[in-house]
Coordinates of C-alpha atoms in Angstrom, one line a residue:
X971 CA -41.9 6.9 20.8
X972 CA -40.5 6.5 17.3
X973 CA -37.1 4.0 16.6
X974 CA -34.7 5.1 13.5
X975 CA -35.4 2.0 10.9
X976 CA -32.2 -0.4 10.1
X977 CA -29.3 0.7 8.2
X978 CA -30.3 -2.2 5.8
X979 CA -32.9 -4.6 5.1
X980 CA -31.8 -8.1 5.4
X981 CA -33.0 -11.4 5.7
X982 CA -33.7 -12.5 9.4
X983 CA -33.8 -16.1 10.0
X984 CA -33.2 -18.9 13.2
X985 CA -30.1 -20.1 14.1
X986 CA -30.1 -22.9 13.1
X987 CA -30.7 -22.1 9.4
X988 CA -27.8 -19.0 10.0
X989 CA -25.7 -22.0 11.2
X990 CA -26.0 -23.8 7.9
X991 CA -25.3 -21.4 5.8
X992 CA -22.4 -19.9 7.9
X993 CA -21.1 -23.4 8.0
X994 CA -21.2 -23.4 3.7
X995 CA -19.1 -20.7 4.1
X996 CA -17.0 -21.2 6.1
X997 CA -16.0 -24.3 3.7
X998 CA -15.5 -21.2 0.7
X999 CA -13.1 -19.2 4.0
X1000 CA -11.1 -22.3 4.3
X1001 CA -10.6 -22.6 0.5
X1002 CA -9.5 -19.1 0.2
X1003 CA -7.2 -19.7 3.2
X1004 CA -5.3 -22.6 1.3
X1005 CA -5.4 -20.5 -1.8
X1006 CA -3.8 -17.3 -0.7
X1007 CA -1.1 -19.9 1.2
X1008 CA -0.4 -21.6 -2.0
X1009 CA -0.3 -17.8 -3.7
X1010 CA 1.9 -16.9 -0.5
X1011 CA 4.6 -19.9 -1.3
X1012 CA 4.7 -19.3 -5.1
X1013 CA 5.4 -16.1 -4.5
X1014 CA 8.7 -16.6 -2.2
X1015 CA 9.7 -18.9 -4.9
X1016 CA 9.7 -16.0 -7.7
X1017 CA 13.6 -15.6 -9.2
X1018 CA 15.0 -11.9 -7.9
X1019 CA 16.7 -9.4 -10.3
X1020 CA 19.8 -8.2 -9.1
X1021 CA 19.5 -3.6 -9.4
X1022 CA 22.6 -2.3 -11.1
X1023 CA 22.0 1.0 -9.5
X1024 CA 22.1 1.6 -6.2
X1025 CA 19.5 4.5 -5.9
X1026 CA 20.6 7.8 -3.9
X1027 CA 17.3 9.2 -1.6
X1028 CA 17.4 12.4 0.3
X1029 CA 17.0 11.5 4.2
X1030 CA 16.7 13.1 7.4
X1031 CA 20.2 11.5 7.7
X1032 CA 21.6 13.1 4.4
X1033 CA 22.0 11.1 1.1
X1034 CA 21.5 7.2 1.5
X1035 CA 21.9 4.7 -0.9
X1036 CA 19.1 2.0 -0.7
X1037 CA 21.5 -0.6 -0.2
X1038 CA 22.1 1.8 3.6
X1039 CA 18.5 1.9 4.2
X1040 CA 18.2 -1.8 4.9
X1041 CA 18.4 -0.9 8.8
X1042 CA 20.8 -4.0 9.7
X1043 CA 18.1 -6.1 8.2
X1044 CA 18.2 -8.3 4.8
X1045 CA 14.7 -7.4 3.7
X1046 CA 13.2 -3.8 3.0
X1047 CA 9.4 -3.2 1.9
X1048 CA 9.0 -0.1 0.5
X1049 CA 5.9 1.7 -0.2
X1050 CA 5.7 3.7 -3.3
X1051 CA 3.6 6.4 -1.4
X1052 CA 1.6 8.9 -3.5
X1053 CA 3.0 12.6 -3.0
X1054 CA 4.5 14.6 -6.3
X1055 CA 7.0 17.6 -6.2
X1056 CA 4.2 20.9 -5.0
X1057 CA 1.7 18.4 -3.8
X1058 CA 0.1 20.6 -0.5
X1059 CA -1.0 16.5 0.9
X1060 CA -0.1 13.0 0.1
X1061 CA -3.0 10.5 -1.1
X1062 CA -5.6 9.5 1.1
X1063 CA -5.5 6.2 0.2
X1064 CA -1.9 6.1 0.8
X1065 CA -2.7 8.0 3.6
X1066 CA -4.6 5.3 5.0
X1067 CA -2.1 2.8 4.2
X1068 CA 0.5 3.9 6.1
X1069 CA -2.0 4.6 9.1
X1070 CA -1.3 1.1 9.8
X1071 CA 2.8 0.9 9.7
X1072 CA 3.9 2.3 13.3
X1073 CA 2.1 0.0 15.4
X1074 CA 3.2 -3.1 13.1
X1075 CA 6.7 -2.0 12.8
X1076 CA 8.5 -4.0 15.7
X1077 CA 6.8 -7.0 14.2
X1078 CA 8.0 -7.0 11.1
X1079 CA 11.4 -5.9 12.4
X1080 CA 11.4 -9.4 14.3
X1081 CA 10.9 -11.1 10.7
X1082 CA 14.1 -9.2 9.5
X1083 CA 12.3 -6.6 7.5
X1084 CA 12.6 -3.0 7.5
X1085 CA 9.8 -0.8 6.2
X1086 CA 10.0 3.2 4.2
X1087 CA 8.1 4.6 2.2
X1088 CA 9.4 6.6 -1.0
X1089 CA 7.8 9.6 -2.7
X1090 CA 8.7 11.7 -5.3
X1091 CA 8.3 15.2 -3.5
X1092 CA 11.6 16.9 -2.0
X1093 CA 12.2 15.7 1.7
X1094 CA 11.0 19.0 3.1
X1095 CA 7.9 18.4 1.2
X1096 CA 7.8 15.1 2.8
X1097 CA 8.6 16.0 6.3
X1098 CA 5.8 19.0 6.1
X1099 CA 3.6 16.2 5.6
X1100 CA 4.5 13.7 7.8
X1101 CA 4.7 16.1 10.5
X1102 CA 1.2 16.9 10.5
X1103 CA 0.3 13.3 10.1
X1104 CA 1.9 12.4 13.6
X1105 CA 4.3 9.2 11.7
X1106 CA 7.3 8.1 12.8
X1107 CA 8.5 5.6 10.4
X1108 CA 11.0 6.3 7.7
X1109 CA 10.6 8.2 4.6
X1110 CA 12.5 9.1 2.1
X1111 CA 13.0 11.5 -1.4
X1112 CA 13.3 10.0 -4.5
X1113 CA 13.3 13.5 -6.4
X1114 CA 16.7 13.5 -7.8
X1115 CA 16.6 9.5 -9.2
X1116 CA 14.5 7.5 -11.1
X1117 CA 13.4 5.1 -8.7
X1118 CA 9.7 5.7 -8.8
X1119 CA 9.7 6.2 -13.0
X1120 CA 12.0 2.7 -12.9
X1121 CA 9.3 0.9 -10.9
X1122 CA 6.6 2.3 -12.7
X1123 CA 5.0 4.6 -10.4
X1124 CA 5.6 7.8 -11.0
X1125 CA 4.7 8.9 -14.9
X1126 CA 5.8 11.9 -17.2
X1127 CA 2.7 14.6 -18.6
X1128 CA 3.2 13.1 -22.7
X1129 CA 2.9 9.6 -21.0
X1130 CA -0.7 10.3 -19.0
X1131 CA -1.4 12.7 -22.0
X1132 CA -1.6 9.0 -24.6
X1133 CA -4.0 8.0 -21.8
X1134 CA -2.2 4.9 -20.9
X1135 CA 1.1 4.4 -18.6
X1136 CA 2.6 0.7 -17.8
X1137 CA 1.3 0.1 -14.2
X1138 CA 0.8 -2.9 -12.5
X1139 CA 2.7 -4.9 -15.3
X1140 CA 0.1 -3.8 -18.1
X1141 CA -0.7 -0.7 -20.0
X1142 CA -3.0 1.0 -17.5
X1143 CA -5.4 3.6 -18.3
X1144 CA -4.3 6.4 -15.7
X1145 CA -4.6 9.7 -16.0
X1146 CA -2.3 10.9 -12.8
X1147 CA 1.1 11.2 -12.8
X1148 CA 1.6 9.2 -9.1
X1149 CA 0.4 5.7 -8.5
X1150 CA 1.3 3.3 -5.7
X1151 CA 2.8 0.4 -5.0
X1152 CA 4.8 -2.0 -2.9
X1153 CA 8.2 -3.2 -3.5
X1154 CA 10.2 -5.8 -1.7
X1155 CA 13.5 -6.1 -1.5
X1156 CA 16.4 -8.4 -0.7
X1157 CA 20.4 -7.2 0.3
X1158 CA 23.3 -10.0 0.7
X1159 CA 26.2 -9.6 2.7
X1160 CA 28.0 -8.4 0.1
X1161 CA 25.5 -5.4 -0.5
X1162 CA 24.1 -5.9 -2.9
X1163 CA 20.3 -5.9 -3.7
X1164 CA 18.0 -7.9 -5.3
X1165 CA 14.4 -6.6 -6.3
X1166 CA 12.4 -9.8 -5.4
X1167 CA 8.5 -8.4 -5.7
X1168 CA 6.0 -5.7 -6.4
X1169 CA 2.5 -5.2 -6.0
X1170 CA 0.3 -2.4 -7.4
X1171 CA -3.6 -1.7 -8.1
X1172 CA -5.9 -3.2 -5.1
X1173 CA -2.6 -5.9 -4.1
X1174 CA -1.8 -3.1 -2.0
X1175 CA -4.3 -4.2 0.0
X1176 CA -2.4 -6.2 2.1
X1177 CA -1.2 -2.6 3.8
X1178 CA -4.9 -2.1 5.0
X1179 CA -5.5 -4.2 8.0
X1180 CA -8.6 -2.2 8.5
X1181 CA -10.0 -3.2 5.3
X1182 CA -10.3 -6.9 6.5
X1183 CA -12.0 -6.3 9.9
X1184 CA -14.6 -3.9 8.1
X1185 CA -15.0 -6.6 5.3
X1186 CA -16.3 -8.5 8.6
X1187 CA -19.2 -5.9 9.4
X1188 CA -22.8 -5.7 7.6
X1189 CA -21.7 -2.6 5.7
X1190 CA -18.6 -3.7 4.6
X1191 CA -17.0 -1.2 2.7
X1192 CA -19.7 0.8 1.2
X1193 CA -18.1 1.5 -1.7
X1194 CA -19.8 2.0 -5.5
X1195 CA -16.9 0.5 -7.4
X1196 CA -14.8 -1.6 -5.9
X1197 CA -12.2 -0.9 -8.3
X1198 CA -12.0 2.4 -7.7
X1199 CA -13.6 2.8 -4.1
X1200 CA -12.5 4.5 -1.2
X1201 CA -15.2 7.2 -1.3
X1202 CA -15.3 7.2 2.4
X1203 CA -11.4 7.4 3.3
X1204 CA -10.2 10.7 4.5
X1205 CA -7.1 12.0 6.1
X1206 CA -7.4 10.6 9.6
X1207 CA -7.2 14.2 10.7
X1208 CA -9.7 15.0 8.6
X1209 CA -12.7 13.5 9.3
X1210 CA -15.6 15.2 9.9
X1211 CA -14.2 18.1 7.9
X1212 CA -17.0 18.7 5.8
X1213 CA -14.7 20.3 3.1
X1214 CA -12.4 18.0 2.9
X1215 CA -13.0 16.1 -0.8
X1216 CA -14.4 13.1 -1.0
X1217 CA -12.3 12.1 -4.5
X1218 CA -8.9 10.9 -4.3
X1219 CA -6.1 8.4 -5.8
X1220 CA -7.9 5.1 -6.2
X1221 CA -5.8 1.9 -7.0
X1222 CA -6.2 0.5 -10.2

């Protein structure tokens, strides 16, 4: 009778001596706890800009002003979500991001925030794709404004042809014309809104609750560059699809 060897060769030890050293680091966990709270607070504290242009987006509903997409709430997250004009699917790794929205959507409502996603492609592009996906949150058009160029995802051919683009608040190398992204936003009772934060690169992270529970197992992610992983992501209705590509959007 033969057994398959292990997945990976690893140190073995009692459990006492796994104790200690899980104990040291759990000491580093609780240091990174009190850091990403301290991050957490300086963020909230960040000054807004007030948007002199309230942005039109095709809907389901018809045209809607962002200020109208606030949902009776004061705060709106938005996720730049990675699907151009004649795309035939949206990113994978955005794909995989908003994998996790429906089932957390009721929560966040009960923090007074909404949650869309905006992408570039014309809503019937959009819905196509959302359809097959099985979503149900909200998602909108931005093709006939300049809300993704404004928040610097969404980038002309001359500027990917000089090799760089301004993402993530620096000149990026990037070679494709979508990237994603985050935003957060803020309206008064007057109606107005306030951009108050964005996140791009791997700080859209925070989107992939899967990614901290696998970060848990002995495998972890299994990725070869960490800056430009997701090897392994698919569609979720496409795993197992031999033919389906294993390159994609990664995040900067």
């Amino acid at each position: 009778m033969t057994t398959n060897p292990p997945l990976i060769s690893h140190p073995v030890v009692t459990r006492d001596r796994w104790l200690a050293q899980r104990k040291a680091l759990l000491a580093q966990e609780k240091e990174l706890t009190r850091q990403r709270d301290r991050v957490a607070s300086e963020r909230r504290a960040l000054p807004w800009v007030k948007l002199e242009q309230d942005y039109v987006f095709d809907t389901p509903q018809g045209p809607r002003r962002l200020s109208e997409l606030f949902q009776g709430k004061r705060q709106l997250l938005v996720q730049h979500f990675m699907l151009g004009p004649g795309w035939e699917q949206g990113c994978k790794s955005c794909s995989f991001m908003a994998d996790h929205l429906d089932s957390i959507a009721i929560h966040l409502a009960q923090r007074d925030i909404a949650w869309l996603a905006v992408s570039r492609a014309p809503l019937a592009e959009i819905q196509r794709f959302r359809e097959r996906m099985g979503w149900k949150f909200d998602w909108v058009s931005s093709h006939g404004n300049d809300f993704n160029r404004d928040f610097h995802v969404s980038f002309s051919p001359e500027e990917t042809a000089r090799g760089e683009v301004f993402y993530n608040f620096h000149m990026t190398p990037l070679s494709q014309q979508e990237a994603p992204g985050i935003s957060c936003f803020w309206r008064d009772d007057d109606g107005q809104v306030f951009h108050t934060y964005s996140t791009f690169g791997r700080g859209v992270e925070v989107m992939m609750g899967a990614y901290s529970l696998i970060d848990l197992t002995p495998k972890g992610r299994d990725e070869q560059d960490m800056s430009y992983g997701m090897e392994w992501v698919r569609h979720h209705d496409r795993y197992g699809d031999a033919a389906a590509p294993a390159t994609g959007c990664g995040c900067a």
